[in-house]
XYZ file of N, CA, C and O in Angstrom:
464
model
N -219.586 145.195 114.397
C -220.951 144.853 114.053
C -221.889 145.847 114.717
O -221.910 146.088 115.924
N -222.793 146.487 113.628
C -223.693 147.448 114.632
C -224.598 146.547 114.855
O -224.648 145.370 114.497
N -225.601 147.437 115.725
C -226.964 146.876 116.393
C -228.017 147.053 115.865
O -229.051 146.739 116.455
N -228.049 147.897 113.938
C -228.327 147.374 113.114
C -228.850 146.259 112.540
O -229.996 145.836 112.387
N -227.159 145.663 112.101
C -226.993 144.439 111.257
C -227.632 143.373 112.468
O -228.496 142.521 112.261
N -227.045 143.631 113.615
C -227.537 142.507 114.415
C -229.315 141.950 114.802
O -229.811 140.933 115.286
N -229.803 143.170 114.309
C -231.138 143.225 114.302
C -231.827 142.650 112.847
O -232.910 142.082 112.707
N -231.015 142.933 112.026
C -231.435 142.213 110.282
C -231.194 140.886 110.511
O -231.983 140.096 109.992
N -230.009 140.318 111.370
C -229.605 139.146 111.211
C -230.510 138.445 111.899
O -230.826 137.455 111.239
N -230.918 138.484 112.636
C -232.226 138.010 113.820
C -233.691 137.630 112.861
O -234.555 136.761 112.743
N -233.282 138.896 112.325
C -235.049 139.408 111.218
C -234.746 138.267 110.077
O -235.710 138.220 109.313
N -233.993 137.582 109.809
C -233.499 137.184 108.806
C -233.956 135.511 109.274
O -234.651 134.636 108.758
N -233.253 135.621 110.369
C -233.987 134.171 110.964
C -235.207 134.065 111.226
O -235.760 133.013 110.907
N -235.706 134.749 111.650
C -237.703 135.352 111.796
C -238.013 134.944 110.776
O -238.376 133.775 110.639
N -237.936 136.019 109.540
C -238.478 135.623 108.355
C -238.587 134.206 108.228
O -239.719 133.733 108.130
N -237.244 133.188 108.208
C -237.397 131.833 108.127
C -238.249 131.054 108.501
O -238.871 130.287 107.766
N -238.400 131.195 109.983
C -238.650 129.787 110.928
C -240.330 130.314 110.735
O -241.289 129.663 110.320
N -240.252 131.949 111.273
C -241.992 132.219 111.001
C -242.651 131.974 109.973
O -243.746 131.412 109.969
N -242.110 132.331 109.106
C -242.408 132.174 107.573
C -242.582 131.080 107.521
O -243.799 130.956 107.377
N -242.068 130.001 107.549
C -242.297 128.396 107.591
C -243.385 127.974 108.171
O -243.995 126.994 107.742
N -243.776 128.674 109.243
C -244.687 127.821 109.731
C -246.312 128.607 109.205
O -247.433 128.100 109.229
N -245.944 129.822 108.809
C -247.245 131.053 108.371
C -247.317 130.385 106.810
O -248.446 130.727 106.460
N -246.864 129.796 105.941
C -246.462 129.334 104.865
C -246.160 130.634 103.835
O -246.674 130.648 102.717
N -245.493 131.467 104.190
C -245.423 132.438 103.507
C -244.121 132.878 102.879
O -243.055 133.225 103.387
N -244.563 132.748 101.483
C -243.599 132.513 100.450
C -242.604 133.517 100.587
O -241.453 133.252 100.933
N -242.954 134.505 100.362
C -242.502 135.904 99.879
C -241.520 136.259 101.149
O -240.376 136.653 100.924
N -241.921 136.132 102.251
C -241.061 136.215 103.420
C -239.739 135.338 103.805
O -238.662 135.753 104.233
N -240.180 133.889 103.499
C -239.086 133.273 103.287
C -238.397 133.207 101.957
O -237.303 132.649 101.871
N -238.955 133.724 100.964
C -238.040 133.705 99.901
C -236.903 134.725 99.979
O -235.779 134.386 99.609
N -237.102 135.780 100.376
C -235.984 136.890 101.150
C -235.177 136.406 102.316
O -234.142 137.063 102.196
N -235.100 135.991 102.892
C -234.379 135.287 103.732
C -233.255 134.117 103.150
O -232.182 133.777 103.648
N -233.903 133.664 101.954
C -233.306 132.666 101.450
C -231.905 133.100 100.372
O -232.217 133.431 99.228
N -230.655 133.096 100.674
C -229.916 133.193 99.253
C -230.391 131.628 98.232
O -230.705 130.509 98.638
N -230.274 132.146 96.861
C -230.983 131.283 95.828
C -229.989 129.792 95.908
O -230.200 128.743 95.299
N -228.911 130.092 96.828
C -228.324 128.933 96.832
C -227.900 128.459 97.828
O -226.744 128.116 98.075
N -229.265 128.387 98.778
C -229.191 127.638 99.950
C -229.361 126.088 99.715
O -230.136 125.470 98.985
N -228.291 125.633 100.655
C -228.098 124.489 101.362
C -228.298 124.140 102.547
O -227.653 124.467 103.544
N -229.670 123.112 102.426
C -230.342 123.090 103.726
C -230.184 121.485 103.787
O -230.338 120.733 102.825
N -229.821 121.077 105.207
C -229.274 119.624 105.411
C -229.764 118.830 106.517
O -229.620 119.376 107.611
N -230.137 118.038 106.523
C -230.401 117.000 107.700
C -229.927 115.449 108.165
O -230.561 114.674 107.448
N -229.194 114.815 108.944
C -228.692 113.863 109.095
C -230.011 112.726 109.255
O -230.817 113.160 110.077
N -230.399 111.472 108.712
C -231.486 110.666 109.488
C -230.549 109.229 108.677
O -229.851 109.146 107.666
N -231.003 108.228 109.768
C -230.125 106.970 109.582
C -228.657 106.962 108.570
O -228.416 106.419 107.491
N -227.972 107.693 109.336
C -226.613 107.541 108.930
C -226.221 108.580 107.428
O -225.132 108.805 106.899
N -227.597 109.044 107.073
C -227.293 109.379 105.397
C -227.330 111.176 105.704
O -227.803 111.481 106.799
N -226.963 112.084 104.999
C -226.902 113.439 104.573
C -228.328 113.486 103.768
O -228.402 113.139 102.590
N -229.359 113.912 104.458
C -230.060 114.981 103.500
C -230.691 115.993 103.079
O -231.563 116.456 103.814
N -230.411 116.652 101.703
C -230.476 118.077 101.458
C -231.459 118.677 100.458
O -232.009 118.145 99.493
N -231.534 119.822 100.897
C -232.543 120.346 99.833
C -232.076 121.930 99.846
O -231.495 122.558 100.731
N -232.585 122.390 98.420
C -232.207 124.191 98.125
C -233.097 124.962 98.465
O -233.805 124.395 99.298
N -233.474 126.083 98.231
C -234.385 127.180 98.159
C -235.904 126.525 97.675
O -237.000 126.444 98.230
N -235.340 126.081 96.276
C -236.338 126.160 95.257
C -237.524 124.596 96.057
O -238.723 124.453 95.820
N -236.753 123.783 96.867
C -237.579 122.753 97.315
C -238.085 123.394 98.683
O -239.219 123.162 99.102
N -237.309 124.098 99.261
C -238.423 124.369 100.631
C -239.179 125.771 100.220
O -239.580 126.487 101.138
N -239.387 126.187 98.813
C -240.401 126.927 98.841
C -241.491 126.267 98.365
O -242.710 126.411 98.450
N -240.918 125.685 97.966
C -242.307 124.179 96.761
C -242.669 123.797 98.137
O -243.872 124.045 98.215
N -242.273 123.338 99.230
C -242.759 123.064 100.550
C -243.731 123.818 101.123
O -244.785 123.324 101.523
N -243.423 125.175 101.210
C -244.185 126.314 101.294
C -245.472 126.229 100.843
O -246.521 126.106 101.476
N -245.226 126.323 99.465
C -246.595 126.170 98.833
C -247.548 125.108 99.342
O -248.744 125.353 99.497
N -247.052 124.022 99.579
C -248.149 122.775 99.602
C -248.437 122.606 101.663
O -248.972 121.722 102.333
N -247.617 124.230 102.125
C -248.753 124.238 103.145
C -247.829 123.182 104.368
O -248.394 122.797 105.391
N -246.722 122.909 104.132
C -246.254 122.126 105.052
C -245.635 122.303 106.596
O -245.127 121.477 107.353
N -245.901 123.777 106.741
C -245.576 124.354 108.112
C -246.622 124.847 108.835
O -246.612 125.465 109.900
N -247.911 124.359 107.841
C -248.733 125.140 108.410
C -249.714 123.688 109.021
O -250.901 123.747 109.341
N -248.732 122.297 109.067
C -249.481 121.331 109.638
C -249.447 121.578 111.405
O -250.386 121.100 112.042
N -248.358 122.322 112.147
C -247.765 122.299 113.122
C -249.389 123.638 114.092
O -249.556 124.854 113.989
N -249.883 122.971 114.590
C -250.994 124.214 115.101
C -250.867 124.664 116.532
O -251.666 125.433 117.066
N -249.701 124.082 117.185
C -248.999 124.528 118.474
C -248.766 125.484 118.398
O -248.966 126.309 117.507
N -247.948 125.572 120.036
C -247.048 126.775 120.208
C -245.651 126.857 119.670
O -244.806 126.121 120.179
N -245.278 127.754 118.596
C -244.260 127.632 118.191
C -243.159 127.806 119.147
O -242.110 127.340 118.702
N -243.087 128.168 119.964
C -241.514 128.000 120.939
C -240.591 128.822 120.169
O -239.424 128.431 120.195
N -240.874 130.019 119.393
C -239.439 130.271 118.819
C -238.728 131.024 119.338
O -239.208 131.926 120.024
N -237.057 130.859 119.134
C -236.070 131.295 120.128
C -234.817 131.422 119.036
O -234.276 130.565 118.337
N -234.652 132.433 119.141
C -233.618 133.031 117.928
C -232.416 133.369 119.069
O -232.689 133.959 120.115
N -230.970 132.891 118.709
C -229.945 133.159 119.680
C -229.063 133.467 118.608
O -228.887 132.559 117.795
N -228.386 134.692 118.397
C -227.095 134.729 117.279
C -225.752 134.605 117.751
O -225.077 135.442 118.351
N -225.417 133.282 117.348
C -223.804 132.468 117.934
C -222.525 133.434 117.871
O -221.617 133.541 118.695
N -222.713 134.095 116.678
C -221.310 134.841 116.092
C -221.331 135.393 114.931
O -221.764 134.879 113.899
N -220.772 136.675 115.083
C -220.743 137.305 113.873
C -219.018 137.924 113.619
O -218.143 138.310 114.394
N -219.096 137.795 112.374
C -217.554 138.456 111.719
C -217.852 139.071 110.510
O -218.063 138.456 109.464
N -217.867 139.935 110.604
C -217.720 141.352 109.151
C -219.193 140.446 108.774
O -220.103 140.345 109.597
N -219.252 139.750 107.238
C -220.109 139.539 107.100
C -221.002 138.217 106.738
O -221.653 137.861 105.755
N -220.670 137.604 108.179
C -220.818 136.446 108.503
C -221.472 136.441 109.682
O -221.120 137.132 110.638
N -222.747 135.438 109.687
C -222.767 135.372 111.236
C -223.458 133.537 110.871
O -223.803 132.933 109.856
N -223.359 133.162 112.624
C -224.100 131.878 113.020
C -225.111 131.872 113.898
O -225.007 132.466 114.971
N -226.378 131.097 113.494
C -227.275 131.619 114.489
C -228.003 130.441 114.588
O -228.026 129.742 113.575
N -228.942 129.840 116.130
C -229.117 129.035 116.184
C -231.125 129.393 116.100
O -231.765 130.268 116.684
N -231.416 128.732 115.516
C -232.848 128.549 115.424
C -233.911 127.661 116.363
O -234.350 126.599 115.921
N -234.264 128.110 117.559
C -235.334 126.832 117.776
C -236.811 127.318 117.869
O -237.188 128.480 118.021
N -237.513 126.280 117.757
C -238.909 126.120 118.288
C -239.824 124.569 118.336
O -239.260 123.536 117.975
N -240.725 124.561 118.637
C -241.449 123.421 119.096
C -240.814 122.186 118.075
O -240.353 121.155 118.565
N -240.828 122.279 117.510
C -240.405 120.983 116.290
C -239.294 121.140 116.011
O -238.788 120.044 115.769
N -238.211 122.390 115.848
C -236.858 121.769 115.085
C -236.075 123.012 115.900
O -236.360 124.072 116.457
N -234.716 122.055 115.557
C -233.459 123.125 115.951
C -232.300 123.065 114.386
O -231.746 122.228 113.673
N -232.427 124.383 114.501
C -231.649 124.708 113.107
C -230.269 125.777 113.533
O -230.316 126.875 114.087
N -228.821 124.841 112.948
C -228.103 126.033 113.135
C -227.863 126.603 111.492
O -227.661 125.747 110.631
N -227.889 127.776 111.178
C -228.041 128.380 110.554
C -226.825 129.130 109.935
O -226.546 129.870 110.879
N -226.136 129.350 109.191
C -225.481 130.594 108.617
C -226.056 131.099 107.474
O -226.624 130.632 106.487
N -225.623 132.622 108.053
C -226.358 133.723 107.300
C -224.977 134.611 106.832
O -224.018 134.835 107.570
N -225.109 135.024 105.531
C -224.264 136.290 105.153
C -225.154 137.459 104.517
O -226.371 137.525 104.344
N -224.085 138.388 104.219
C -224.674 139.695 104.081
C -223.990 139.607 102.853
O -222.790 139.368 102.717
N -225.003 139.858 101.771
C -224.403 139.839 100.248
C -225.561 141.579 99.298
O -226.715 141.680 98.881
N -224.334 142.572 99.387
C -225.898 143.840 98.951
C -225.969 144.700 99.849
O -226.173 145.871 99.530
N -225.835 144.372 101.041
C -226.709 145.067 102.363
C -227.216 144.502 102.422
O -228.161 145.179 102.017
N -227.858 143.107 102.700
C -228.832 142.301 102.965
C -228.527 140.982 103.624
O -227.687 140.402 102.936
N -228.758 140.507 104.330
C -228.754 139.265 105.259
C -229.648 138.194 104.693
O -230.872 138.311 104.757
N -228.917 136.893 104.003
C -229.162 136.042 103.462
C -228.956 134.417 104.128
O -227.803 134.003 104.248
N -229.936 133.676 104.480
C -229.314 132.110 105.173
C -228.399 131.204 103.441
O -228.686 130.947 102.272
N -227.571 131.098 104.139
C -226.745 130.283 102.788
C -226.724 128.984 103.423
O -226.945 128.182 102.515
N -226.542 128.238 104.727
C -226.407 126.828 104.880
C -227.486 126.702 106.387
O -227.620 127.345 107.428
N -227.864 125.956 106.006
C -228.735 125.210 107.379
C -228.341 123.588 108.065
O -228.302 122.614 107.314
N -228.132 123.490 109.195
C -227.964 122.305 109.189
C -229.114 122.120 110.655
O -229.140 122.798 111.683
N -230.182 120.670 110.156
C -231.361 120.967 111.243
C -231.877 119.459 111.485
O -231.728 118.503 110.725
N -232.464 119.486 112.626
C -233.117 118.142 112.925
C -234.205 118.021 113.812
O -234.140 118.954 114.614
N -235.072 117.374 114.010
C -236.260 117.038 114.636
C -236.108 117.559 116.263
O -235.137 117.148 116.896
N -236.914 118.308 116.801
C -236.665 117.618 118.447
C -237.494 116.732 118.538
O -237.573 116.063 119.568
């Protein structure tokens, strides 16, 4: 793994979590493969949403309720050829994340996240 990729993969999580909270489409839509699976556990049940719902999120401005300090803290768990795991935090959520490289490009394909 160069120090490169390891730097896209980071940028990749940036784009996300910042992007989320800046509500900015275009940034997190690159970050996003079109067939992300994003998941959250609450009373016992699985639930999920794709791309196409946390950009509709985006739009209606929903990261941009949070007017704190974002706390963000990008740590990358592991990488293999072209795979990595990376953990996401800041003031409101912890997200672990996988990202692949599909192109030359660093894409989140699964999220799994919850409230702090």
């Amino acid at each position: 793994m160069t120090q490169t990729d390891l730097n896209a993969i980071s940028q990749t999580a940036l784009d996300y979590i910042e992007g989320w909270y800046e509500c900015d489409e275009s940034r997190v839509g690159k970050a996003l493969h079109p067939e992300l699976v994003k998941r959250f556990i609450a009373d016992n049940t699985l639930h999920g949403m794709g791309t196409v719902d946390m950009l509709d999120l985006i739009r209606k401005r929903e990261g941009a309720k949070f007017t704190g300090d974002r706390q963000i803290q990008i740590t990358v768990l592991d990488v293999f050829n072209e795979i990595a795991a990376v953990k996401v935090e800041s003031a409101q959520y912890l997200d672990y994340v996988h990202i692949g490289k599909f192109n030359g490009e660093w894409m989140i394909v699964n999220v799994l996240w919850g409230f702090k």
